[in-house]
Structures are given as C-alpha cells and as structure tokens.
Amino acid sequence: MRKTALLLAALLITGFSQAQEKIWSLEKCIDYALSNNIQVKKQMITVKSSEVDLQQSKMNLLPGVNGSTGYSKNFKTVNQFTNQFYDGAQVSGSLSGSITIFNGFQLMNAIKQSAINLKASKYDQDKLMDDISLNIATQYLAILFYKEQLVNAENQVDITKQQGNRMRQMVEAGTKAEGDLLNILAQVAAEELLVVTAQSNLDLGYLSLYQLLNVPETDRFKIDAPNLPVLNQSA
C-alpha cells in the first residue's frame, strides 16, 4: 500500500513538473501559429469562398428547370345532375426549362476569372503562411543567440571573479598592488552589466515570439535548443 502511494505521488510530482516547464520546438511554434493566426484563418475563408464561386460559375452552364404544383379543394359542391353534395378538388402543375445557347462567352469568361481568383487566393495564403513561418524561425534563432550570449556573459563573470579572488590574495600577500585588484573589480562590474543586457535581450526575444504566436500569458513556454551534430573537421 505504501509503495503504491509513493508511486502515485512520484507520478503526480513528475506530471506537475512537466506541466510547469513547457518546452516548445520550432516546429511546434510554427504549427501553433499557422493554426491560430487570425490572418491565416481569414485567408482560408477567402480560399473557400473562391472555390464556391468557381463551382457556381461552372454550374451556371447547366440548363435550368423550374416546376410548380397546385392543389385546391372546394367543400360541399352540388352535382347538378344528381343533386348530391360532394367535395370538389382541383390539381394543377407546370414545368419549364431553359438553357443558355450563346451568351457572348460571358459564362466561360466568368469561369476563367473565378479560376484565376482561386489561384490568387491560394497564392496569398501560401505566401502569408511562409512569411509567418519565416518570422517565427527568425525570432526563434534570435532567442537561441540571446541564450548563448547570456551563458557566455555569465561564464565570463565567473572567470573574472575567480581572477579577482586570486588577485585579492596576492594583494594581501604584498605581491601585487591594490590598483591591479581595483582594475579587476571594475572589469567584473562591466561584465555584470553585460549579463543584465543579455538577460534583457532574452526576455524581449521571448516577448516578441509570444506576440507573434498570440500566446496567452498562462501558456508561456521556453524554446527547445536543437542538438546540432558536430562536424568532423579532421581530414
């Protein structure tokens, strides 16, 4: 019983951690944008409308048929020969048809125009989706650059601080002048400013990506850095 409870607790903790840390790949970002972008949805509606227009222009070539029926009933009609009452009724109907023999090629030109409109709307949709994908990929790569920039800046601060600690020991031992220590401390301050700048760039990069995707604040995520193969440069 205790093992079951521990296993259940472990599964809940794992699920909670995964829910807290959302990692999106570039492919997922692009798929999300193309599925939720308002402009893409509007363009898809335009394509559907163009398809309906083309189908309707083709159907206009078909012959038209019109039909109608009618029914009327007269109550308590008297037969003049038998002097008996009966219910009278009357049924009527009509059927007509029409076909366009020649219309100055207007219908054929309408079909061609509808086909051109459909092709143009599909081209606009493809271009819109390509532009959105390109913008997201560009911002995705920018975030990767900012992340690498932040890591490098933090590592450089750590290295300089270690140099400062060694310099402090040498100053206290009398083997180095205090001015050398002050120079290193000033370098640490400058490098820490670079860390702040890199973190700000990373935050702004994520904000721009969220705005491109129109992601609500509750669904914020971190991007997945792809594992690129290391090229073998040996001959």
mmCIF file with all atom_site columns, C-alpha atoms in Angstrom, residues 57-193:
data_model
loop_
_atom_site.group_PDB
_atom_site.id
_atom_site.type_symbol
_atom_site.label_atom_id
_atom_site.label_alt_id
_atom_site.label_comp_id
_atom_site.label_asym_id
_atom_site.label_entity_id
_atom_site.label_seq_id
_atom_site.pdbx_PDB_ins_code
_atom_site.Cartn_x
_atom_site.Cartn_y
_atom_site.Cartn_z
_atom_site.occupancy
_atom_site.B_iso_or_equiv
_atom_site.pdbx_formal_charge
_atom_site.auth_seq_id
_atom_site.auth_comp_id
_atom_site.auth_asym_id
_atom_site.auth_atom_id
_atom_site.pdbx_PDB_model_num
ATOM 1   C CA . SER A 1 57  ? -19.727 29.710 -62.289 1.00 0.00 ? 57  SER A CA 1
ATOM 2   C CA . LYS A 1 58  ? -19.435 26.181 -63.682 1.00 0.00 ? 58  LYS A CA 1
ATOM 3   C CA . MET A 1 59  ? -22.967 25.318 -62.611 1.00 0.00 ? 59  MET A CA 1
ATOM 4   C CA . ASN A 1 60  ? -24.278 28.365 -64.465 1.00 0.00 ? 60  ASN A CA 1
ATOM 5   C CA . LEU A 1 61  ? -23.611 26.470 -67.707 1.00 0.00 ? 61  LEU A CA 1
ATOM 6   C CA . LEU A 1 62  ? -26.141 23.790 -66.783 1.00 0.00 ? 62  LEU A CA 1
ATOM 7   C CA . PRO A 1 63  ? -29.738 24.071 -68.061 1.00 0.00 ? 63  PRO A CA 1
ATOM 8   C CA . GLY A 1 64  ? -32.262 25.468 -65.635 1.00 0.00 ? 64  GLY A CA 1
ATOM 9   C CA . VAL A 1 65  ? -35.513 23.684 -64.762 1.00 0.00 ? 65  VAL A CA 1
ATOM 10  C CA . ASN A 1 66  ? -38.455 25.256 -62.961 1.00 0.00 ? 66  ASN A CA 1
ATOM 11  C CA . GLY A 1 67  ? -41.523 23.374 -61.724 1.00 0.00 ? 67  GLY A CA 1
ATOM 12  C CA . SER A 1 68  ? -44.617 24.134 -59.695 1.00 0.00 ? 68  SER A CA 1
ATOM 13  C CA . THR A 1 69  ? -47.718 22.313 -58.495 1.00 0.00 ? 69  THR A CA 1
ATOM 14  C CA . GLY A 1 70  ? -51.009 23.474 -57.039 1.00 0.00 ? 70  GLY A CA 1
ATOM 15  C CA . TYR A 1 71  ? -53.975 21.943 -55.271 1.00 0.00 ? 71  TYR A CA 1
ATOM 16  C CA . SER A 1 72  ? -57.323 23.441 -54.340 1.00 0.00 ? 72  SER A CA 1
ATOM 17  C CA . LYS A 1 73  ? -60.352 21.942 -52.629 1.00 0.00 ? 73  LYS A CA 1
ATOM 18  C CA . ASN A 1 74  ? -63.961 23.182 -52.679 1.00 0.00 ? 74  ASN A CA 1
ATOM 19  C CA . PHE A 1 75  ? -66.199 21.917 -49.913 1.00 0.00 ? 75  PHE A CA 1
ATOM 20  C CA . LYS A 1 76  ? -69.829 20.774 -50.439 1.00 0.00 ? 76  LYS A CA 1
ATOM 21  C CA . THR A 1 77  ? -70.156 21.147 -54.167 1.00 0.00 ? 77  THR A CA 1
ATOM 22  C CA . VAL A 1 78  ? -73.574 20.164 -55.616 1.00 0.00 ? 78  VAL A CA 1
ATOM 23  C CA . ASN A 1 79  ? -73.782 17.877 -58.622 1.00 0.00 ? 79  ASN A CA 1
ATOM 24  C CA . GLN A 1 80  ? -76.369 19.488 -60.867 1.00 0.00 ? 80  GLN A CA 1
ATOM 25  C CA . PHE A 1 81  ? -77.403 16.147 -62.336 1.00 0.00 ? 81  PHE A CA 1
ATOM 26  C CA . THR A 1 82  ? -77.815 14.127 -59.139 1.00 0.00 ? 82  THR A CA 1
ATOM 27  C CA . ASN A 1 83  ? -78.437 16.999 -56.683 1.00 0.00 ? 83  ASN A CA 1
ATOM 28  C CA . GLN A 1 84  ? -75.894 15.399 -54.334 1.00 0.00 ? 84  GLN A CA 1
ATOM 29  C CA . PHE A 1 85  ? -73.162 17.149 -52.367 1.00 0.00 ? 85  PHE A CA 1
ATOM 30  C CA . TYR A 1 86  ? -69.527 16.173 -52.872 1.00 0.00 ? 86  TYR A CA 1
ATOM 31  C CA . ASP A 1 87  ? -66.074 17.574 -52.128 1.00 0.00 ? 87  ASP A CA 1
ATOM 32  C CA . GLY A 1 88  ? -64.570 19.176 -55.166 1.00 0.00 ? 88  GLY A CA 1
ATOM 33  C CA . ALA A 1 89  ? -60.814 19.334 -55.756 1.00 0.00 ? 89  ALA A CA 1
ATOM 34  C CA . GLN A 1 90  ? -58.558 20.665 -58.452 1.00 0.00 ? 90  GLN A CA 1
ATOM 35  C CA . VAL A 1 91  ? -54.901 19.820 -59.150 1.00 0.00 ? 91  VAL A CA 1
ATOM 36  C CA . SER A 1 92  ? -52.615 21.874 -61.380 1.00 0.00 ? 92  SER A CA 1
ATOM 37  C CA . GLY A 1 93  ? -48.945 21.778 -62.264 1.00 0.00 ? 93  GLY A CA 1
ATOM 38  C CA . SER A 1 94  ? -46.370 23.266 -64.609 1.00 0.00 ? 94  SER A CA 1
ATOM 39  C CA . LEU A 1 95  ? -42.797 22.507 -65.685 1.00 0.00 ? 95  LEU A CA 1
ATOM 40  C CA . SER A 1 96  ? -40.413 24.716 -67.653 1.00 0.00 ? 96  SER A CA 1
ATOM 41  C CA . GLY A 1 97  ? -36.765 24.589 -68.596 1.00 0.00 ? 97  GLY A CA 1
ATOM 42  C CA . SER A 1 98  ? -34.110 26.891 -70.058 1.00 0.00 ? 98  SER A CA 1
ATOM 43  C CA . ILE A 1 99  ? -30.579 26.598 -71.415 1.00 0.00 ? 99  ILE A CA 1
ATOM 44  C CA . THR A 1 100 ? -28.141 29.286 -72.488 1.00 0.00 ? 100 THR A CA 1
ATOM 45  C CA . ILE A 1 101 ? -27.065 28.618 -76.083 1.00 0.00 ? 101 ILE A CA 1
ATOM 46  C CA . PHE A 1 102 ? -24.818 31.637 -76.548 1.00 0.00 ? 102 PHE A CA 1
ATOM 47  C CA . ASN A 1 103 ? -24.004 34.474 -74.201 1.00 0.00 ? 103 ASN A CA 1
ATOM 48  C CA . GLY A 1 104 ? -21.025 36.141 -75.778 1.00 0.00 ? 104 GLY A CA 1
ATOM 49  C CA . PHE A 1 105 ? -18.676 33.715 -73.904 1.00 0.00 ? 105 PHE A CA 1
ATOM 50  C CA . GLN A 1 106 ? -19.625 35.588 -70.742 1.00 0.00 ? 106 GLN A CA 1
ATOM 51  C CA . LEU A 1 107 ? -20.123 32.388 -68.748 1.00 0.00 ? 107 LEU A CA 1
ATOM 52  C CA . MET A 1 108 ? -16.847 30.892 -69.952 1.00 0.00 ? 108 MET A CA 1
ATOM 53  C CA . ASN A 1 109 ? -15.007 34.086 -69.092 1.00 0.00 ? 109 ASN A CA 1
ATOM 54  C CA . ALA A 1 110 ? -16.646 34.043 -65.665 1.00 0.00 ? 110 ALA A CA 1
ATOM 55  C CA . ILE A 1 111 ? -15.281 30.520 -65.093 1.00 0.00 ? 111 ILE A CA 1
ATOM 56  C CA . LYS A 1 112 ? -11.791 31.613 -66.132 1.00 0.00 ? 112 LYS A CA 1
ATOM 57  C CA . GLN A 1 113 ? -11.957 34.647 -63.843 1.00 0.00 ? 113 GLN A CA 1
ATOM 58  C CA . SER A 1 114 ? -13.134 32.521 -60.913 1.00 0.00 ? 114 SER A CA 1
ATOM 59  C CA . ALA A 1 115 ? -10.282 30.072 -61.515 1.00 0.00 ? 115 ALA A CA 1
ATOM 60  C CA . ILE A 1 116 ? -7.769  32.938 -61.549 1.00 0.00 ? 116 ILE A CA 1
ATOM 61  C CA . ASN A 1 117 ? -9.241  34.345 -58.333 1.00 0.00 ? 117 ASN A CA 1
ATOM 62  C CA . LEU A 1 118 ? -8.959  30.944 -56.664 1.00 0.00 ? 118 LEU A CA 1
ATOM 63  C CA . LYS A 1 119 ? -5.335  30.556 -57.723 1.00 0.00 ? 119 LYS A CA 1
ATOM 64  C CA . ALA A 1 120 ? -4.526  34.060 -56.485 1.00 0.00 ? 120 ALA A CA 1
ATOM 65  C CA . SER A 1 121 ? -6.190  33.466 -53.098 1.00 0.00 ? 121 SER A CA 1
ATOM 66  C CA . LYS A 1 122 ? -4.244  30.213 -52.665 1.00 0.00 ? 122 LYS A CA 1
ATOM 67  C CA . TYR A 1 123 ? -1.023  32.021 -53.547 1.00 0.00 ? 123 TYR A CA 1
ATOM 68  C CA . ASP A 1 124 ? -1.798  34.714 -50.972 1.00 0.00 ? 124 ASP A CA 1
ATOM 69  C CA . GLN A 1 125 ? -2.458  32.040 -48.363 1.00 0.00 ? 125 GLN A CA 1
ATOM 70  C CA . ASP A 1 126 ? 0.809   30.224 -49.105 1.00 0.00 ? 126 ASP A CA 1
ATOM 71  C CA . LYS A 1 127 ? 2.775   33.474 -49.016 1.00 0.00 ? 127 LYS A CA 1
ATOM 72  C CA . LEU A 1 128 ? 1.161   34.515 -45.728 1.00 0.00 ? 128 LEU A CA 1
ATOM 73  C CA . MET A 1 129 ? 1.984   31.163 -44.137 1.00 0.00 ? 129 MET A CA 1
ATOM 74  C CA . ASP A 1 130 ? 5.558   31.307 -45.452 1.00 0.00 ? 130 ASP A CA 1
ATOM 75  C CA . ASP A 1 131 ? 6.026   34.827 -44.064 1.00 0.00 ? 131 ASP A CA 1
ATOM 76  C CA . ILE A 1 132 ? 4.693   33.821 -40.655 1.00 0.00 ? 132 ILE A CA 1
ATOM 77  C CA . SER A 1 133 ? 6.917   30.723 -40.584 1.00 0.00 ? 133 SER A CA 1
ATOM 78  C CA . LEU A 1 134 ? 9.951   32.783 -41.554 1.00 0.00 ? 134 LEU A CA 1
ATOM 79  C CA . ASN A 1 135 ? 9.265   35.427 -38.894 1.00 0.00 ? 135 ASN A CA 1
ATOM 80  C CA . ILE A 1 136 ? 8.876   32.776 -36.208 1.00 0.00 ? 136 ILE A CA 1
ATOM 81  C CA . ALA A 1 137 ? 12.041  30.946 -37.295 1.00 0.00 ? 137 ALA A CA 1
ATOM 82  C CA . THR A 1 138 ? 13.976  34.227 -37.258 1.00 0.00 ? 138 THR A CA 1
ATOM 83  C CA . GLN A 1 139 ? 12.764  35.083 -33.750 1.00 0.00 ? 139 GLN A CA 1
ATOM 84  C CA . TYR A 1 140 ? 13.428  31.517 -32.603 1.00 0.00 ? 140 TYR A CA 1
ATOM 85  C CA . LEU A 1 141 ? 17.048  31.735 -33.770 1.00 0.00 ? 141 LEU A CA 1
ATOM 86  C CA . ALA A 1 142 ? 17.376  35.155 -32.145 1.00 0.00 ? 142 ALA A CA 1
ATOM 87  C CA . ILE A 1 143 ? 16.334  33.670 -28.795 1.00 0.00 ? 143 ILE A CA 1
ATOM 88  C CA . LEU A 1 144 ? 18.903  30.900 -29.196 1.00 0.00 ? 144 LEU A CA 1
ATOM 89  C CA . PHE A 1 145 ? 21.540  33.563 -29.846 1.00 0.00 ? 145 PHE A CA 1
ATOM 90  C CA . TYR A 1 146 ? 20.476  35.566 -26.786 1.00 0.00 ? 146 TYR A CA 1
ATOM 91  C CA . LYS A 1 147 ? 20.574  32.425 -24.627 1.00 0.00 ? 147 LYS A CA 1
ATOM 92  C CA . GLU A 1 148 ? 24.108  31.641 -25.778 1.00 0.00 ? 148 GLU A CA 1
ATOM 93  C CA . GLN A 1 149 ? 25.094  35.256 -25.261 1.00 0.00 ? 149 GLN A CA 1
ATOM 94  C CA . LEU A 1 150 ? 23.762  35.148 -21.692 1.00 0.00 ? 150 LEU A CA 1
ATOM 95  C CA . VAL A 1 151 ? 25.601  31.910 -20.880 1.00 0.00 ? 151 VAL A CA 1
ATOM 96  C CA . ASN A 1 152 ? 28.874  33.305 -22.235 1.00 0.00 ? 152 ASN A CA 1
ATOM 97  C CA . ALA A 1 153 ? 28.450  36.531 -20.259 1.00 0.00 ? 153 ALA A CA 1
ATOM 98  C CA . GLU A 1 154 ? 27.735  34.652 -17.033 1.00 0.00 ? 154 GLU A CA 1
ATOM 99  C CA . ASN A 1 155 ? 30.720  32.352 -17.569 1.00 0.00 ? 155 ASN A CA 1
ATOM 100 C CA . GLN A 1 156 ? 32.978  35.350 -18.194 1.00 0.00 ? 156 GLN A CA 1
ATOM 101 C CA . VAL A 1 157 ? 31.827  36.974 -14.957 1.00 0.00 ? 157 VAL A CA 1
ATOM 102 C CA . ASP A 1 158 ? 32.649  33.785 -13.048 1.00 0.00 ? 158 ASP A CA 1
ATOM 103 C CA . ILE A 1 159 ? 36.125  33.649 -14.582 1.00 0.00 ? 159 ILE A CA 1
ATOM 104 C CA . THR A 1 160 ? 36.837  37.294 -13.826 1.00 0.00 ? 160 THR A CA 1
ATOM 105 C CA . LYS A 1 161 ? 35.608  36.894 -10.242 1.00 0.00 ? 161 LYS A CA 1
ATOM 106 C CA . GLN A 1 162 ? 37.978  33.983 -9.760  1.00 0.00 ? 162 GLN A CA 1
ATOM 107 C CA . GLN A 1 163 ? 40.799  36.146 -11.073 1.00 0.00 ? 163 GLN A CA 1
ATOM 108 C CA . GLY A 1 164 ? 39.714  38.838 -8.633  1.00 0.00 ? 164 GLY A CA 1
ATOM 109 C CA . ASN A 1 165 ? 39.844  36.413 -5.713  1.00 0.00 ? 165 ASN A CA 1
ATOM 110 C CA . ARG A 1 166 ? 43.357  35.357 -6.643  1.00 0.00 ? 166 ARG A CA 1
ATOM 111 C CA . MET A 1 167 ? 44.403  38.966 -7.100  1.00 0.00 ? 167 MET A CA 1
ATOM 112 C CA . ARG A 1 168 ? 42.967  39.830 -3.669  1.00 0.00 ? 168 ARG A CA 1
ATOM 113 C CA . GLN A 1 169 ? 45.078  37.106 -2.093  1.00 0.00 ? 169 GLN A CA 1
ATOM 114 C CA . MET A 1 170 ? 48.186  38.368 -3.877  1.00 0.00 ? 170 MET A CA 1
ATOM 115 C CA . VAL A 1 171 ? 47.474  41.940 -2.779  1.00 0.00 ? 171 VAL A CA 1
ATOM 116 C CA . GLU A 1 172 ? 47.061  40.790 0.812   1.00 0.00 ? 172 GLU A CA 1
ATOM 117 C CA . ALA A 1 173 ? 50.342  38.879 0.491   1.00 0.00 ? 173 ALA A CA 1
ATOM 118 C CA . GLY A 1 174 ? 52.026  42.031 -0.809  1.00 0.00 ? 174 GLY A CA 1
ATOM 119 C CA . THR A 1 175 ? 52.988  40.616 -4.201  1.00 0.00 ? 175 THR A CA 1
ATOM 120 C CA . LYS A 1 176 ? 50.537  42.749 -6.169  1.00 0.00 ? 176 LYS A CA 1
ATOM 121 C CA . ALA A 1 177 ? 49.465  46.354 -5.976  1.00 0.00 ? 177 ALA A CA 1
ATOM 122 C CA . GLU A 1 178 ? 45.940  47.244 -4.886  1.00 0.00 ? 178 GLU A CA 1
ATOM 123 C CA . GLY A 1 179 ? 45.406  49.068 -8.164  1.00 0.00 ? 179 GLY A CA 1
ATOM 124 C CA . ASP A 1 180 ? 45.530  45.737 -10.004 1.00 0.00 ? 180 ASP A CA 1
ATOM 125 C CA . LEU A 1 181 ? 42.701  44.454 -7.816  1.00 0.00 ? 181 LEU A CA 1
ATOM 126 C CA . LEU A 1 182 ? 40.628  47.571 -8.465  1.00 0.00 ? 182 LEU A CA 1
ATOM 127 C CA . ASN A 1 183 ? 41.034  47.082 -12.214 1.00 0.00 ? 183 ASN A CA 1
ATOM 128 C CA . ILE A 1 184 ? 39.694  43.542 -11.992 1.00 0.00 ? 184 ILE A CA 1
ATOM 129 C CA . LEU A 1 185 ? 36.772  44.646 -9.807  1.00 0.00 ? 185 LEU A CA 1
ATOM 130 C CA . ALA A 1 186 ? 35.899  47.287 -12.398 1.00 0.00 ? 186 ALA A CA 1
ATOM 131 C CA . GLN A 1 187 ? 36.040  44.616 -15.096 1.00 0.00 ? 187 GLN A CA 1
ATOM 132 C CA . VAL A 1 188 ? 33.665  42.432 -13.068 1.00 0.00 ? 188 VAL A CA 1
ATOM 133 C CA . ALA A 1 189 ? 31.188  45.309 -12.806 1.00 0.00 ? 189 ALA A CA 1
ATOM 134 C CA . ALA A 1 190 ? 31.337  45.898 -16.562 1.00 0.00 ? 190 ALA A CA 1
ATOM 135 C CA . GLU A 1 191 ? 30.826  42.212 -17.307 1.00 0.00 ? 191 GLU A CA 1
ATOM 136 C CA . GLU A 1 192 ? 27.889  42.007 -14.899 1.00 0.00 ? 192 GLU A CA 1
ATOM 137 C CA . LEU A 1 193 ? 26.284  44.826 -16.865 1.00 0.00 ? 193 LEU A CA 1
#
